[in-house]
XYZ file of C-alpha atoms in Angstrom:
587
model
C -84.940 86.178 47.377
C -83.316 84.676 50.163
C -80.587 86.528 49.753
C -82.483 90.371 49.586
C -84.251 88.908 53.203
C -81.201 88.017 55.272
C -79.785 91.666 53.895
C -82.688 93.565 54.549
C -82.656 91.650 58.211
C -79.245 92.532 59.220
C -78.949 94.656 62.269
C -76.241 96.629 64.114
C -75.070 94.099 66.387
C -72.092 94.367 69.389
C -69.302 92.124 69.108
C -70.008 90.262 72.466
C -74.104 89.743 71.167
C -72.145 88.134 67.779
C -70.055 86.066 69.494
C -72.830 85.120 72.209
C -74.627 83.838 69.243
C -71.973 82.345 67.242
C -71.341 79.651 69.943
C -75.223 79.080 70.300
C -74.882 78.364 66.754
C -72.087 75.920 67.256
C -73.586 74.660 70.012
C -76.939 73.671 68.436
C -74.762 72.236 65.797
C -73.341 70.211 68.860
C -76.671 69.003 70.487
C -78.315 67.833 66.985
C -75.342 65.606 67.350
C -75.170 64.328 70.468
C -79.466 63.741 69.866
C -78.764 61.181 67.015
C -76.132 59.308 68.489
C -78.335 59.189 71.806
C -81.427 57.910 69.788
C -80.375 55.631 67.015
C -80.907 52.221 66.411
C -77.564 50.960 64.594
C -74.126 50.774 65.969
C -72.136 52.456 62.855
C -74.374 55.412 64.171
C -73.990 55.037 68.113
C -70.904 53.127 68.242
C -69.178 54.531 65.710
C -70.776 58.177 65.026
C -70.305 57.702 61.120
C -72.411 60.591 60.920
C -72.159 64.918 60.843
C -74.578 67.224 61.436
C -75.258 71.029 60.948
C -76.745 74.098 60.096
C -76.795 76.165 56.643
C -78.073 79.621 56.221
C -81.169 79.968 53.705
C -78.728 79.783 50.968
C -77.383 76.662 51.995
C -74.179 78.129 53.523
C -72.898 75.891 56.069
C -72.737 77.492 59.460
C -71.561 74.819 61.549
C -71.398 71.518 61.644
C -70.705 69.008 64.672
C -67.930 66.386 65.122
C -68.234 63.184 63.037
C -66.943 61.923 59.874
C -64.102 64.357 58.185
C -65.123 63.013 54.838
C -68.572 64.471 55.394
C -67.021 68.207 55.721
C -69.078 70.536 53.219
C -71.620 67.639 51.968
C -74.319 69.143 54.037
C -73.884 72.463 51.654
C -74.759 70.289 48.787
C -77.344 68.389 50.354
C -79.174 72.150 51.121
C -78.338 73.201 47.436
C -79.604 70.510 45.792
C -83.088 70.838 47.976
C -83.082 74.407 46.950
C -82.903 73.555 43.572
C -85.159 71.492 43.037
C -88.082 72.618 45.357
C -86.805 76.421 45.480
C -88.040 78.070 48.444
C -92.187 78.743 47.784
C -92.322 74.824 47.901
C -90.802 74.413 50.954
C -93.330 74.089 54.402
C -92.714 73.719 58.180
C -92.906 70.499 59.397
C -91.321 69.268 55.892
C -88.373 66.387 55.878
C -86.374 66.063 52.888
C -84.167 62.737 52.120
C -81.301 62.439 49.617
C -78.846 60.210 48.952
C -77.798 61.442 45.522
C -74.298 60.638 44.604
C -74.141 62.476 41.603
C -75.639 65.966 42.806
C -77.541 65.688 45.890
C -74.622 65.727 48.622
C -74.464 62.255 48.136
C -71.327 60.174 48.013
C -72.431 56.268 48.647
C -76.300 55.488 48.922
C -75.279 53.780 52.682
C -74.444 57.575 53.103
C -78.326 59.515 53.527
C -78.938 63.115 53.848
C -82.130 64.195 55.767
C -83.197 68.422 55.662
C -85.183 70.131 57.579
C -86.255 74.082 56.195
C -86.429 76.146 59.385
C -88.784 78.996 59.180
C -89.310 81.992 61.461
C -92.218 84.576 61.016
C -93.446 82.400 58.084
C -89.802 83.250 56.494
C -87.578 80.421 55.696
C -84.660 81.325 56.978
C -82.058 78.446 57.962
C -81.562 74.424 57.447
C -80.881 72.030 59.826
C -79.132 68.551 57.917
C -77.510 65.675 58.838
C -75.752 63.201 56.733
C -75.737 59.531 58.401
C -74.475 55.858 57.429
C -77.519 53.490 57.588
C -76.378 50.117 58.212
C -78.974 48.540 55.384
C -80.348 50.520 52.026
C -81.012 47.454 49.937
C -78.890 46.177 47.330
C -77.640 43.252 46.036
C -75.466 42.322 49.269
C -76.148 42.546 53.495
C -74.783 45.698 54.320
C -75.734 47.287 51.129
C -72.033 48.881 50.413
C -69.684 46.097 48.463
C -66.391 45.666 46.533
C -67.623 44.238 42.923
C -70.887 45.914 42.224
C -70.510 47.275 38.521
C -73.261 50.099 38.308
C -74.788 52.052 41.041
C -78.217 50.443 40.926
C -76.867 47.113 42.491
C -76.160 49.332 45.615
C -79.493 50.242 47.245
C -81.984 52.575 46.963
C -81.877 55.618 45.653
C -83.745 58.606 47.268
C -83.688 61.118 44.695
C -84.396 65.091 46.905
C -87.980 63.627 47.874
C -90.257 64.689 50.792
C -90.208 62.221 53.517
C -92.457 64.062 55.733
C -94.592 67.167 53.807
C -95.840 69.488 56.682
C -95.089 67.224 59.555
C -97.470 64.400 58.105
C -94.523 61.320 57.350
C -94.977 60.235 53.519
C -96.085 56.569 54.712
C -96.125 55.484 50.885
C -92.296 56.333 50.919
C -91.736 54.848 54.232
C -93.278 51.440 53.440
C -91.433 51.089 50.163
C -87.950 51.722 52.281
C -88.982 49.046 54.708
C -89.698 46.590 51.874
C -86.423 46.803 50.196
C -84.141 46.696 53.415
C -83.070 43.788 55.158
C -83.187 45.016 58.575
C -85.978 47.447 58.164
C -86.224 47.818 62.432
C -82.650 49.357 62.501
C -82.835 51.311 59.389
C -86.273 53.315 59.989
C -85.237 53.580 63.711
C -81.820 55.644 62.127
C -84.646 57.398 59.900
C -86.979 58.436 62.209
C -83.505 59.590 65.077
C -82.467 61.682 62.072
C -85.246 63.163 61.607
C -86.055 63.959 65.689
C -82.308 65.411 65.974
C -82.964 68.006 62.987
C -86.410 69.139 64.394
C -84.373 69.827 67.803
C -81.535 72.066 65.954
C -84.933 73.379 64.529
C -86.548 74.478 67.956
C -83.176 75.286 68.915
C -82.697 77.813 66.067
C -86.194 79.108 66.186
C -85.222 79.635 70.702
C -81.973 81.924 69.553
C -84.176 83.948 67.139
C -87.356 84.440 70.030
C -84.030 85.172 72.204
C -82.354 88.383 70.137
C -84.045 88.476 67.235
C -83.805 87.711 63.483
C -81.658 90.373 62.453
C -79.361 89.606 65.227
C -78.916 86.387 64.190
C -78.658 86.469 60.654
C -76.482 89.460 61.260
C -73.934 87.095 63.520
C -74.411 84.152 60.797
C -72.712 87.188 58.550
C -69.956 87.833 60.955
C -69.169 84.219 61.553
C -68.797 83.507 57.817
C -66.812 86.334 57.544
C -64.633 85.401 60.585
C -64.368 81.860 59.487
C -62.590 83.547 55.793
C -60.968 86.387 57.239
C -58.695 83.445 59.539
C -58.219 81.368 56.612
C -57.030 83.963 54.590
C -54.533 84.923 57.467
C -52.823 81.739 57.936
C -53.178 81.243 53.985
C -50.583 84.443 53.655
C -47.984 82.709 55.883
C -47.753 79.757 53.606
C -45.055 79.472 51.134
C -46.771 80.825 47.230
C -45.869 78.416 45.050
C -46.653 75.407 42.944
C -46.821 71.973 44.699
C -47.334 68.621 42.697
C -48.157 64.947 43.886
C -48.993 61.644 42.290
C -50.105 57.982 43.410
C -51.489 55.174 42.490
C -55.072 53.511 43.801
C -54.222 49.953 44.189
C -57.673 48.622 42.362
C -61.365 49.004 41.613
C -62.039 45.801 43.423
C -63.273 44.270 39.567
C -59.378 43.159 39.478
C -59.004 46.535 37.036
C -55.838 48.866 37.829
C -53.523 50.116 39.363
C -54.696 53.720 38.605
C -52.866 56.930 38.699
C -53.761 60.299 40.782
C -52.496 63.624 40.331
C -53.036 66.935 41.913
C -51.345 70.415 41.521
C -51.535 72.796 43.922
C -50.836 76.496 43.881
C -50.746 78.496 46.377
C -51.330 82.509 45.822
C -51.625 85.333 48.016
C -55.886 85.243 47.835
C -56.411 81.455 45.895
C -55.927 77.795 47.329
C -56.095 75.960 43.693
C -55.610 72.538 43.597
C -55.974 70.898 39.975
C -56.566 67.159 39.325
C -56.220 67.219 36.093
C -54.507 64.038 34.649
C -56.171 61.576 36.946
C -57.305 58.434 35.699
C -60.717 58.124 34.469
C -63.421 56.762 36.301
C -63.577 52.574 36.502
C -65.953 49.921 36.218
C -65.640 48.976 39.493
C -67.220 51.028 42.900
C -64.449 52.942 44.151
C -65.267 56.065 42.336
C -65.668 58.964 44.008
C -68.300 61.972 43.065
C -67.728 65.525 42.925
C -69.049 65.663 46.777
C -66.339 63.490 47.956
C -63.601 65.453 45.690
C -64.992 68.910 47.525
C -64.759 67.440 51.133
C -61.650 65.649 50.663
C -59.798 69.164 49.527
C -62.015 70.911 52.365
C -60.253 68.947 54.532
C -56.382 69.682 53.866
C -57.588 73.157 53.596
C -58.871 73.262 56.961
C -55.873 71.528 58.219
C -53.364 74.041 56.999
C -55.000 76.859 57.758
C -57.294 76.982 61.026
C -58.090 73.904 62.256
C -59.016 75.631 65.006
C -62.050 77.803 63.571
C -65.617 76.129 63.831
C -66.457 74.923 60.125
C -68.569 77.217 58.136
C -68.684 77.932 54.529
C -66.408 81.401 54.979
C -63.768 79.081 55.600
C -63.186 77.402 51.480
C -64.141 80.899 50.114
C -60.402 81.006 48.569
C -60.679 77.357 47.446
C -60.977 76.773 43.541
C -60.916 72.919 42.662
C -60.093 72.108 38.968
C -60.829 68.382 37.764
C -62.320 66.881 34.360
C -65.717 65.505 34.526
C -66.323 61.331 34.190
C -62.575 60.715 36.071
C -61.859 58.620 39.172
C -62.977 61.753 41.350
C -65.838 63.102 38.982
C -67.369 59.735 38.497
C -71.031 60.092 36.654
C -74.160 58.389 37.111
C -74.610 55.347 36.901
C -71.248 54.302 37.948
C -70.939 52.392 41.348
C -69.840 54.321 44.046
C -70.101 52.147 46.758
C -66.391 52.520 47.914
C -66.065 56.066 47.252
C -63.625 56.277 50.538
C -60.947 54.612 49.274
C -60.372 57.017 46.741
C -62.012 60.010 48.419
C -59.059 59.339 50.952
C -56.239 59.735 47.886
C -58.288 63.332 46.899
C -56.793 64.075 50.337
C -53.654 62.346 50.466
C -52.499 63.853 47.344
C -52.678 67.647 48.347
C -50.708 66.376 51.703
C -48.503 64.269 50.123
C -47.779 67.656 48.143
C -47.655 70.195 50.843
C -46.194 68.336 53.858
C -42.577 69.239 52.766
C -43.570 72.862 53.187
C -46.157 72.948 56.011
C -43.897 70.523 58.399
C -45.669 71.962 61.342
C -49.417 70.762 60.153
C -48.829 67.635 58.457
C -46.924 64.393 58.857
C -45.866 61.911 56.703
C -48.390 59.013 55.167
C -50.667 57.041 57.212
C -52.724 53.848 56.293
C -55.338 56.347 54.789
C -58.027 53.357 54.139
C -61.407 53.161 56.406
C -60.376 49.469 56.273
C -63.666 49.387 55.988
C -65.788 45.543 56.718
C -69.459 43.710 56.405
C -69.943 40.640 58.320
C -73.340 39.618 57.655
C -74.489 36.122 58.998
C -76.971 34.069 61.352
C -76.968 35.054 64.948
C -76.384 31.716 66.777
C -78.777 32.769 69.420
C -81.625 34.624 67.651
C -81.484 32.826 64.222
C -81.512 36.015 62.818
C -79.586 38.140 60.426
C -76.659 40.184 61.725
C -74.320 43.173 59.973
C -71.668 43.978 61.154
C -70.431 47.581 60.000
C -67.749 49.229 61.097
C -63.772 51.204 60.038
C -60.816 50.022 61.476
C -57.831 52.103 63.255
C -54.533 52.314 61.944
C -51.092 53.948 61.857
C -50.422 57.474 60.793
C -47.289 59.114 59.770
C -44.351 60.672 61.752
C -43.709 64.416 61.951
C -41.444 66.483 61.548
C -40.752 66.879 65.515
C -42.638 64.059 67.089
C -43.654 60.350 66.054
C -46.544 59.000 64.570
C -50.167 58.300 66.411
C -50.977 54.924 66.767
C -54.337 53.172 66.076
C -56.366 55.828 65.100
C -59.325 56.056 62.265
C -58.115 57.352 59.093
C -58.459 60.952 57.783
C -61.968 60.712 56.121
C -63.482 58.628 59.087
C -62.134 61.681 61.752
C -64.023 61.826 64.841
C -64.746 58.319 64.888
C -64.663 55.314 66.676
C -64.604 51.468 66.237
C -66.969 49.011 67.960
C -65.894 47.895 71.564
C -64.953 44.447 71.671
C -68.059 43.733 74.297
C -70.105 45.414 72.117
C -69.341 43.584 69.280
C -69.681 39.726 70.579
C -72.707 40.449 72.103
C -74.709 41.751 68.774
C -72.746 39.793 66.170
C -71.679 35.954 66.053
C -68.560 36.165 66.409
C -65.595 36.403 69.307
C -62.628 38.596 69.446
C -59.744 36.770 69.739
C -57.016 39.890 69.322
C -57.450 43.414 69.207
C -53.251 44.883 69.910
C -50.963 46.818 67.894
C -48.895 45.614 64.933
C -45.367 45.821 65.838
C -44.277 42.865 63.143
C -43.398 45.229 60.101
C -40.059 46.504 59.261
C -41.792 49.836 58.449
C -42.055 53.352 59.300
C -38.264 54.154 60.490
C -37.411 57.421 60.630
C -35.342 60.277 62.849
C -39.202 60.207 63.997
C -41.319 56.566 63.203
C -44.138 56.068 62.113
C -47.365 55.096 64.406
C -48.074 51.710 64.713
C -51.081 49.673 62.780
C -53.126 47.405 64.679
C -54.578 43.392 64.653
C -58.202 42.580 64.934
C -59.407 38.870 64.956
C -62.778 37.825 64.320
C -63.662 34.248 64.778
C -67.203 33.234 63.588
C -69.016 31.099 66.006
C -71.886 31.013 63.572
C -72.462 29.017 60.008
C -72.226 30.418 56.893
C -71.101 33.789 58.034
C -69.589 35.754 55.024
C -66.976 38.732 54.683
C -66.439 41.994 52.620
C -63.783 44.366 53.253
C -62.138 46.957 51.412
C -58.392 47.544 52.655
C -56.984 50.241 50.335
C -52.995 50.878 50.142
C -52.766 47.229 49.994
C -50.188 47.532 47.199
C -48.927 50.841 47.568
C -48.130 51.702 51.140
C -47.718 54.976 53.069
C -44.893 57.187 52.201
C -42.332 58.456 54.408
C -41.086 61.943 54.155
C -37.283 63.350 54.128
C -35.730 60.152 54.635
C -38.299 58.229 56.592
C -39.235 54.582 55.692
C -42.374 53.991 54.105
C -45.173 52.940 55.962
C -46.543 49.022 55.394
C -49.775 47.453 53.708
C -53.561 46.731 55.195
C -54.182 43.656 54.769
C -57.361 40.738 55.652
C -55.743 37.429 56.135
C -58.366 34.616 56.428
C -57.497 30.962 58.238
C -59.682 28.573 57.367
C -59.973 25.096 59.095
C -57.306 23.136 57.278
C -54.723 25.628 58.158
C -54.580 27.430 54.709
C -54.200 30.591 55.158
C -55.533 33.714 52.550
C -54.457 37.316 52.283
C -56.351 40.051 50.587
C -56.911 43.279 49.916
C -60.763 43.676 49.030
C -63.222 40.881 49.128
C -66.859 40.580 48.849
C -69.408 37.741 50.502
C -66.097 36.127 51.371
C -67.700 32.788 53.078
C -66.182 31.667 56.940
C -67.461 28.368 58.305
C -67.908 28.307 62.219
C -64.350 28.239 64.086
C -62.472 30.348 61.035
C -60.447 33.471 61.680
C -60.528 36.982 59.883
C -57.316 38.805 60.484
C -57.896 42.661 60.161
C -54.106 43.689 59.903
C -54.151 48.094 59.496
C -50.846 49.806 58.121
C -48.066 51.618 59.880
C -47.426 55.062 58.664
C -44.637 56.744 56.933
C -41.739 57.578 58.877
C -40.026 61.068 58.979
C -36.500 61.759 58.281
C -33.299 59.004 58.576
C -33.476 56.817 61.247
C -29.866 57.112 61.400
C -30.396 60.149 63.453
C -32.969 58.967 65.825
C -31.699 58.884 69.648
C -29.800 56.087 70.775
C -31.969 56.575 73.632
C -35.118 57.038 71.761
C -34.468 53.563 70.048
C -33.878 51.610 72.959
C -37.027 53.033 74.686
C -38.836 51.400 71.524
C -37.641 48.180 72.063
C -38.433 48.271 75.775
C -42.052 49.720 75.099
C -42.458 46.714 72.313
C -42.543 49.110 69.243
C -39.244 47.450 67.858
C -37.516 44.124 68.247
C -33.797 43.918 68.481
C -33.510 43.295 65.213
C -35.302 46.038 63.713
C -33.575 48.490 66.658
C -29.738 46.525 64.354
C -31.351 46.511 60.872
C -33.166 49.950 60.734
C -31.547 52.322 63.317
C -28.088 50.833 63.241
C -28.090 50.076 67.174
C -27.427 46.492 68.654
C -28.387 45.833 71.916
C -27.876 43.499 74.219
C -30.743 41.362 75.096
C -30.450 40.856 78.536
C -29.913 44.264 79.660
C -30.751 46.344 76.811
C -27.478 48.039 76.503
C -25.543 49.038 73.699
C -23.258 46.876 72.100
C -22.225 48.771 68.872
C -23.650 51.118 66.514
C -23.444 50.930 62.496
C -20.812 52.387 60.500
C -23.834 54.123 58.689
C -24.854 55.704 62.120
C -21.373 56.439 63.079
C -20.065 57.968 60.132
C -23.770 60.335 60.113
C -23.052 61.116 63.174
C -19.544 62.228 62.503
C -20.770 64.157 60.065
């Protein structure tokens, strides 16, 4: 039905109207945006923006969608699809607000993670959505925070809002809205998230229902055609220049946070003149513990590479993964079904990515570098406000290293892939809300990692000392155990890792932990990964090292024991280089 409207609707329409109307488009997506992060209560949201928002047509054909979390790219499609299916559109009203947090086939990919849509309609025709997708710092659960690293099934991880109404025809469900305030710890922060959610949709609403009053339905829906269309016709152009072939990858997810694994990942992907295939067939089933991913997270963490190879460029819209085909058995590590936990997904959502650029960088040097610390290093530090005697959370990613290129080295301490656009909490920020005091926030220049013609970017150090009783930790640091590869020669990258010093001096390193506890006056070391050099570091610059070691990205030694250059260390000269350098350079 939908469908036979926006056709019969289409109009003749000049290419400067389309593109006129495109960027309004983009630009509403923009504004929705900027609205929630203006207006919401929690700093994961406002701090952070561990959020997206967007537009779909009436299909549920993502137009656009704003800056925010990568690992959200094409959830809002699913979100819209899944409210389409199950209220189809004769049961669908103005003024209605529709909440999921499905994992298993609403959009969904942790319950923290909740989708809110909004049906826009236009001459009593529905004819668009406006959704957002947006980390609430509290959903219930077994622990503060509501995400953890040892739940075993997904009903120990919150509620569960299953495609329900949460406002029917502008009149808010209050039943609804009193049972999520009874089952959340910080009910304040998590209905004030709610109700910004639900104000920033309603303005992409107006917003949308403005462009229409401005040229007219048929225009519009006529330059939503041409900007899906645009948004394949661009991938399809830079998908010709890439090399056809067959590309394969494997790795290893460190552990389900139960103690269970390592586990193996695979992915094959072939590249054809019209088809972007990438098959994970092979990959290890899902686990008892909650990193699985859904089949949300496996879409949007292929979206991703594909959009990075192609036109990175192009504003997101659903034309763009029209030549994408993803292959990949039901009930594995990426396909996880209900009711396994979930609550982790990122860690392993993060490898769905990984894997197709771990298999493509050798032949797209251009777009893609070597490994970075790929983990949202993500943390809960949930205790008793000194000052307020009441409950804090502390939510947040960390930054990290990412890996060389082929022509340039590595970015240091930025968020991983899936996290994208997004931010961590300012230090000032942070010790005034939470009890605790940052003691070190710098990069990590201690590994001998990364090396390369071209090194790897630098991890970074966070210190949290709790000046509060009883304060407790959980934190998921993925590629603990297996670190980020290098490419052509280039070093691997090193580990994430938490190190904990307690009182007496003792001194504990881990990967994940959950309700961890920290007594007033203990440390939590946050230590992020350096990423994978690229090529030998035999052949970087002698004059490229030594600017390392001046700029404090390399000791001495490393400059002697990785690039084969010893300097003096008064003056910074060189002394001698290695026969290995000498006789590659003779070469």
């Amino acid at each position: 039905m939908a469908q036979r409207m926006a056709e019969s609707n289409r109009a003749d329409v000049d290419l400067f109207t389309i593109e006129i109307v495109k960027d309004a488009l983009v630009a509403i997506g923009d504004e929705m945006f900027i609205a929630l992060q203006r207006t919401s209560k929690s700093t994961i949201i406002y701090e952070v923006l561990d959020f997206a928002s967007g537009l779909t047509d009436a299909r549920g054909q993502l137009i656009t969608q704003g800056n925010g979390v990568t690992g959200f790219l094409g959830t809002l499609t699913f979100a819209v699809r899944s409210v389409l299916e199950k209220f189809g559109t004769e049961n669908l009203h103005p003024g209605d607000v529709v909440i999921t947090n499905d994992p298993y086939g609403g959009g969904g990919t942790h319950l923290s993670d909740v989708s809110l849509v909004v049906p826009i309609f236009y001459g009593g025709q529905l004819v668009a959505f406006a959704a957002s997708k947006a980390h609430w710092t509290e959903v219930g659960g077994k622990d503060p925070g509501s995400w953890t690293t040892d739940s075993t099934e997904v009903f120990q991880e919150g509620l569960q809002f299953p495609c329900v109404k949460l406002f029917e025809e502008g009149r808010p469900v209050q039943s609804l809205i009193d049972l999520i305030a009874a089952n959340v710890r910080l009910p304040d922060m998590t209905l004030g998230d709610m109700y910004a959610q639900a104000a920033s949709l309603h303005l992409g609403e107006r917003r949308f229902q403005e462009l229409c009053d401005r040229y007219g339905l048929a225009v519009v829906q006529s330059s939503i055609e041409a900007l899906l269309d645009y948004g394949e016709r661009m991938t399809r152009l830079e998908l010709a220049k890439l090399p056809k072939g067959v590309y394969e990858a494997e790795d290893w997810i460190d552990d389900d946070g139960l103690g269970h694994g390592p586990f193996p990942v695979r992915v094959k992907v072939t590249i054809s003149d019209d088809e972007f295939i990438c098959d994970f067939t092979g990959t290890h089933p899902q686990v008892p513990g909650p990193v699985n991913c859904t089949l949300t997270g496996l879409h949007s963490g292929v979206r991703t590479m594909l959009k990075a190879i192609t036109s990175p460029t192009i504003p997101v819209n659903e034309g763009c993964f029209r030549p994408l085909k993803i292959i990949c058995p039901s009930g594995t590590i990426f396909t996880a079904q209900r009711p396994a936990p979930v609550s982790t997904y990122w860690e392993t959502m993060n490898y769905v990515t990984d894997l197709v650029w771990k298999a493509l960088a050798p032949i797209v040097p251009d777009r893609l570098s070597a490994g970075h610390f790929l983990s949202v290093c993500g943390i809960v530090l949930a205790g008793t406000h000194p000052d307020t005697n009441e409950l804090f959370l502390l939510v947040e990613p960390q930054a990290g290293g990412w890996g060389a290129g082929a022509a340039k080295d590595g970015e240091s301490g930025l968020m991983c892939v899936g996290d994208g656009e997004t931010y961590v909490i300012p230090v000032e920020v942070a010790e005034t809300r939470y009890g605790i005091l940052v003691e070190r926030y710098e990069l990590d220049t201690e590994p001998r990692a990364g090396a390369g013609r071209y090194r790897g970017g630098r991890g970074c150090i966070r210190e949290y000392r709790a000046v509060a009783d009883n304060v407790t930790l959980t934190a998921t640091f993925g590629r603990h155990k297996y670190v980020p590869w290098g490419v052509a020669g280039g070093q691997n990258g090193s580990r994430n890792e938490v190190r904990i010093r307690h009182e007496d001096g003792r001194e504990v390193v881990l990967g994940k932990c959950a309700r961890y506890p920290l007594k007033r006056g203990e440390v939590a070391r946050l230590v992020t990964g350096t990423g994978g050099g690229w090529g030998s570091p035999l052949e970087r610059p002698v004059e490229a090292v030594i600017e390392d070691v001046r700029d404090g990205y390399i000791s001495r030694e490393q400059a002697w024991q990785d690039y084969g250059v010893e300097l003096d260390p008064a003056t910074l000269s060189v002394v001698r280089l290695s026969p290995e350098r000498l006789s590659r350079s003779a070469s």
